[in-house]
Amino acid sequence: MYLSKEVKAEIFKKYGGSAENTGSTEGQIALFTHRINHLTGHLKKNHKDYNTERSLVKLVGKRRSLLDYMIKNDIVKYRELIKELGIRK
């Protein structure tokens, strides 16, 4: 499995402050980014997998809404996070 308990805890520890802080916006965005990258790689090999494509679009939308929330509340943290995650090209 690509997203084990340890990987999740590591993501939340790095971006959310602690492994138990799973509700932080930064941690959730980082987790969604990890999942989006995985699904993108899967779709490159399996281009006819429309169910995965749909879930990828939904994940991107969820991440976008969290990023919009971050822009409104803390623009500095938003800029640091997108730079660290490499979201904007």
PDB file of C-alpha atoms in Angstrom:
ATOM      1  CA  MET A   1       0.000   0.000   0.000  1.00  0.00           C
ATOM      2  CA  TYR A   2       1.382   3.367  -1.012  1.00  0.00           C
ATOM      3  CA  LEU A   3      -0.039   5.277   1.959  1.00  0.00           C
ATOM      4  CA  SER A   4       0.803   3.405   5.136  1.00  0.00           C
ATOM      5  CA  LYS A   5       0.277   4.614   8.675  1.00  0.00           C
ATOM      6  CA  GLU A   6       3.945   5.551   8.956  1.00  0.00           C
ATOM      7  CA  VAL A   7       3.917   7.633   5.768  1.00  0.00           C
ATOM      8  CA  LYS A   8       0.812   9.504   6.934  1.00  0.00           C
ATOM      9  CA  ALA A   9       2.354  10.161  10.349  1.00  0.00           C
ATOM     10  CA  GLU A  10       5.541  11.424   8.705  1.00  0.00           C
ATOM     11  CA  ILE A  11       3.601  13.814   6.446  1.00  0.00           C
ATOM     12  CA  PHE A  12       1.585  15.219   9.340  1.00  0.00           C
ATOM     13  CA  LYS A  13       4.702  15.489  11.507  1.00  0.00           C
ATOM     14  CA  LYS A  14       6.540  17.442   8.815  1.00  0.00           C
ATOM     15  CA  TYR A  15       3.715  19.760   7.752  1.00  0.00           C
ATOM     16  CA  GLY A  16       1.124  19.642  10.547  1.00  0.00           C
ATOM     17  CA  GLY A  17       3.413  20.152  13.520  1.00  0.00           C
ATOM     18  CA  SER A  18       2.957  16.705  15.068  1.00  0.00           C
ATOM     19  CA  ALA A  19       1.879  13.244  13.950  1.00  0.00           C
ATOM     20  CA  GLU A  20      -1.361  13.571  15.949  1.00  0.00           C
ATOM     21  CA  ASN A  21      -2.345  16.922  14.393  1.00  0.00           C
ATOM     22  CA  THR A  22      -4.236  15.427  11.461  1.00  0.00           C
ATOM     23  CA  GLY A  23      -6.702  18.301  11.208  1.00  0.00           C
ATOM     24  CA  SER A  24      -4.231  21.023  10.296  1.00  0.00           C
ATOM     25  CA  THR A  25      -4.784  22.621   6.928  1.00  0.00           C
ATOM     26  CA  GLU A  26      -1.122  22.345   5.970  1.00  0.00           C
ATOM     27  CA  GLY A  27      -1.021  18.644   6.832  1.00  0.00           C
ATOM     28  CA  GLN A  28      -4.171  17.888   4.863  1.00  0.00           C
ATOM     29  CA  ILE A  29      -2.887  19.770   1.815  1.00  0.00           C
ATOM     30  CA  ALA A  30       0.401  17.855   2.002  1.00  0.00           C
ATOM     31  CA  LEU A  31      -1.476  14.546   2.279  1.00  0.00           C
ATOM     32  CA  PHE A  32      -3.709  15.412  -0.688  1.00  0.00           C
ATOM     33  CA  THR A  33      -0.609  16.375  -2.699  1.00  0.00           C
ATOM     34  CA  HIS A  34       0.995  13.019  -1.911  1.00  0.00           C
ATOM     35  CA  ARG A  35      -2.157  11.181  -3.001  1.00  0.00           C
ATOM     36  CA  ILE A  36      -2.509  13.330  -6.151  1.00  0.00           C
ATOM     37  CA  ASN A  37       1.072  12.569  -7.178  1.00  0.00           C
ATOM     38  CA  HIS A  38       0.450   8.842  -6.689  1.00  0.00           C
ATOM     39  CA  LEU A  39      -2.793   8.867  -8.694  1.00  0.00           C
ATOM     40  CA  THR A  40      -1.145  10.881 -11.479  1.00  0.00           C
ATOM     41  CA  GLY A  41       1.545   8.227 -11.820  1.00  0.00           C
ATOM     42  CA  HIS A  42      -1.115   5.510 -11.865  1.00  0.00           C
ATOM     43  CA  LEU A  43      -3.074   7.290 -14.601  1.00  0.00           C
ATOM     44  CA  LYS A  44       0.027   7.628 -16.772  1.00  0.00           C
ATOM     45  CA  LYS A  45       0.159   3.827 -16.938  1.00  0.00           C
ATOM     46  CA  ASN A  46      -3.610   3.195 -16.946  1.00  0.00           C
ATOM     47  CA  HIS A  47      -5.082   5.981 -19.034  1.00  0.00           C
ATOM     48  CA  LYS A  48      -8.519   4.312 -19.321  1.00  0.00           C
ATOM     49  CA  ASP A  49      -9.083   4.083 -15.568  1.00  0.00           C
ATOM     50  CA  TYR A  50     -11.921   6.601 -15.376  1.00  0.00           C
ATOM     51  CA  ASN A  51     -12.813   5.914 -11.739  1.00  0.00           C
ATOM     52  CA  THR A  52      -9.322   6.903 -10.642  1.00  0.00           C
ATOM     53  CA  GLU A  53      -9.484   9.927 -12.917  1.00  0.00           C
ATOM     54  CA  ARG A  54     -12.704  11.027 -11.224  1.00  0.00           C
ATOM     55  CA  SER A  55     -11.240  10.602  -7.744  1.00  0.00           C
ATOM     56  CA  LEU A  56      -8.153  12.560  -8.829  1.00  0.00           C
ATOM     57  CA  VAL A  57     -10.331  15.466  -9.980  1.00  0.00           C
ATOM     58  CA  LYS A  58     -12.222  15.390  -6.672  1.00  0.00           C
ATOM     59  CA  LEU A  59      -8.954  15.408  -4.696  1.00  0.00           C
ATOM     60  CA  VAL A  60      -7.623  18.343  -6.693  1.00  0.00           C
ATOM     61  CA  GLY A  61     -10.838  20.235  -5.941  1.00  0.00           C
ATOM     62  CA  LYS A  62     -10.584  19.495  -2.221  1.00  0.00           C
ATOM     63  CA  ARG A  63      -6.970  20.633  -2.168  1.00  0.00           C
ATOM     64  CA  ARG A  64      -7.898  23.775  -4.097  1.00  0.00           C
ATOM     65  CA  SER A  65     -10.577  24.697  -1.561  1.00  0.00           C
ATOM     66  CA  LEU A  66      -8.130  24.189   1.329  1.00  0.00           C
ATOM     67  CA  LEU A  67      -5.555  26.323  -0.470  1.00  0.00           C
ATOM     68  CA  ASP A  68      -8.176  29.060  -0.958  1.00  0.00           C
ATOM     69  CA  TYR A  69      -8.911  28.888   2.769  1.00  0.00           C
ATOM     70  CA  MET A  70      -5.202  29.292   3.517  1.00  0.00           C
ATOM     71  CA  ILE A  71      -4.932  32.296   1.202  1.00  0.00           C
ATOM     72  CA  LYS A  72      -7.709  34.050   3.116  1.00  0.00           C
ATOM     73  CA  ASN A  73      -6.297  33.292   6.566  1.00  0.00           C
ATOM     74  CA  ASP A  74      -2.499  33.284   6.224  1.00  0.00           C
ATOM     75  CA  ILE A  75      -0.925  34.240   2.897  1.00  0.00           C
ATOM     76  CA  VAL A  76       2.642  33.823   4.219  1.00  0.00           C
ATOM     77  CA  LYS A  77       2.093  30.192   5.264  1.00  0.00           C
ATOM     78  CA  TYR A  78       0.363  29.575   1.933  1.00  0.00           C
ATOM     79  CA  ARG A  79       3.369  30.818  -0.029  1.00  0.00           C
ATOM     80  CA  GLU A  80       5.776  28.760   2.087  1.00  0.00           C
ATOM     81  CA  LEU A  81       3.678  25.621   1.668  1.00  0.00           C
ATOM     82  CA  ILE A  82       3.289  25.797  -2.109  1.00  0.00           C
ATOM     83  CA  LYS A  83       6.995  26.456  -2.437  1.00  0.00           C
ATOM     84  CA  GLU A  84       7.847  23.505  -0.206  1.00  0.00           C
ATOM     85  CA  LEU A  85       5.402  21.115  -1.916  1.00  0.00           C
ATOM     86  CA  GLY A  86       6.204  22.352  -5.414  1.00  0.00           C
ATOM     87  CA  ILE A  87       2.546  22.796  -6.329  1.00  0.00           C
ATOM     88  CA  ARG A  88       2.904  25.856  -8.567  1.00  0.00           C
ATOM     89  CA  LYS A  89       5.259  25.558 -11.486  1.00  0.00           C
TER      90      LYS A  89
END
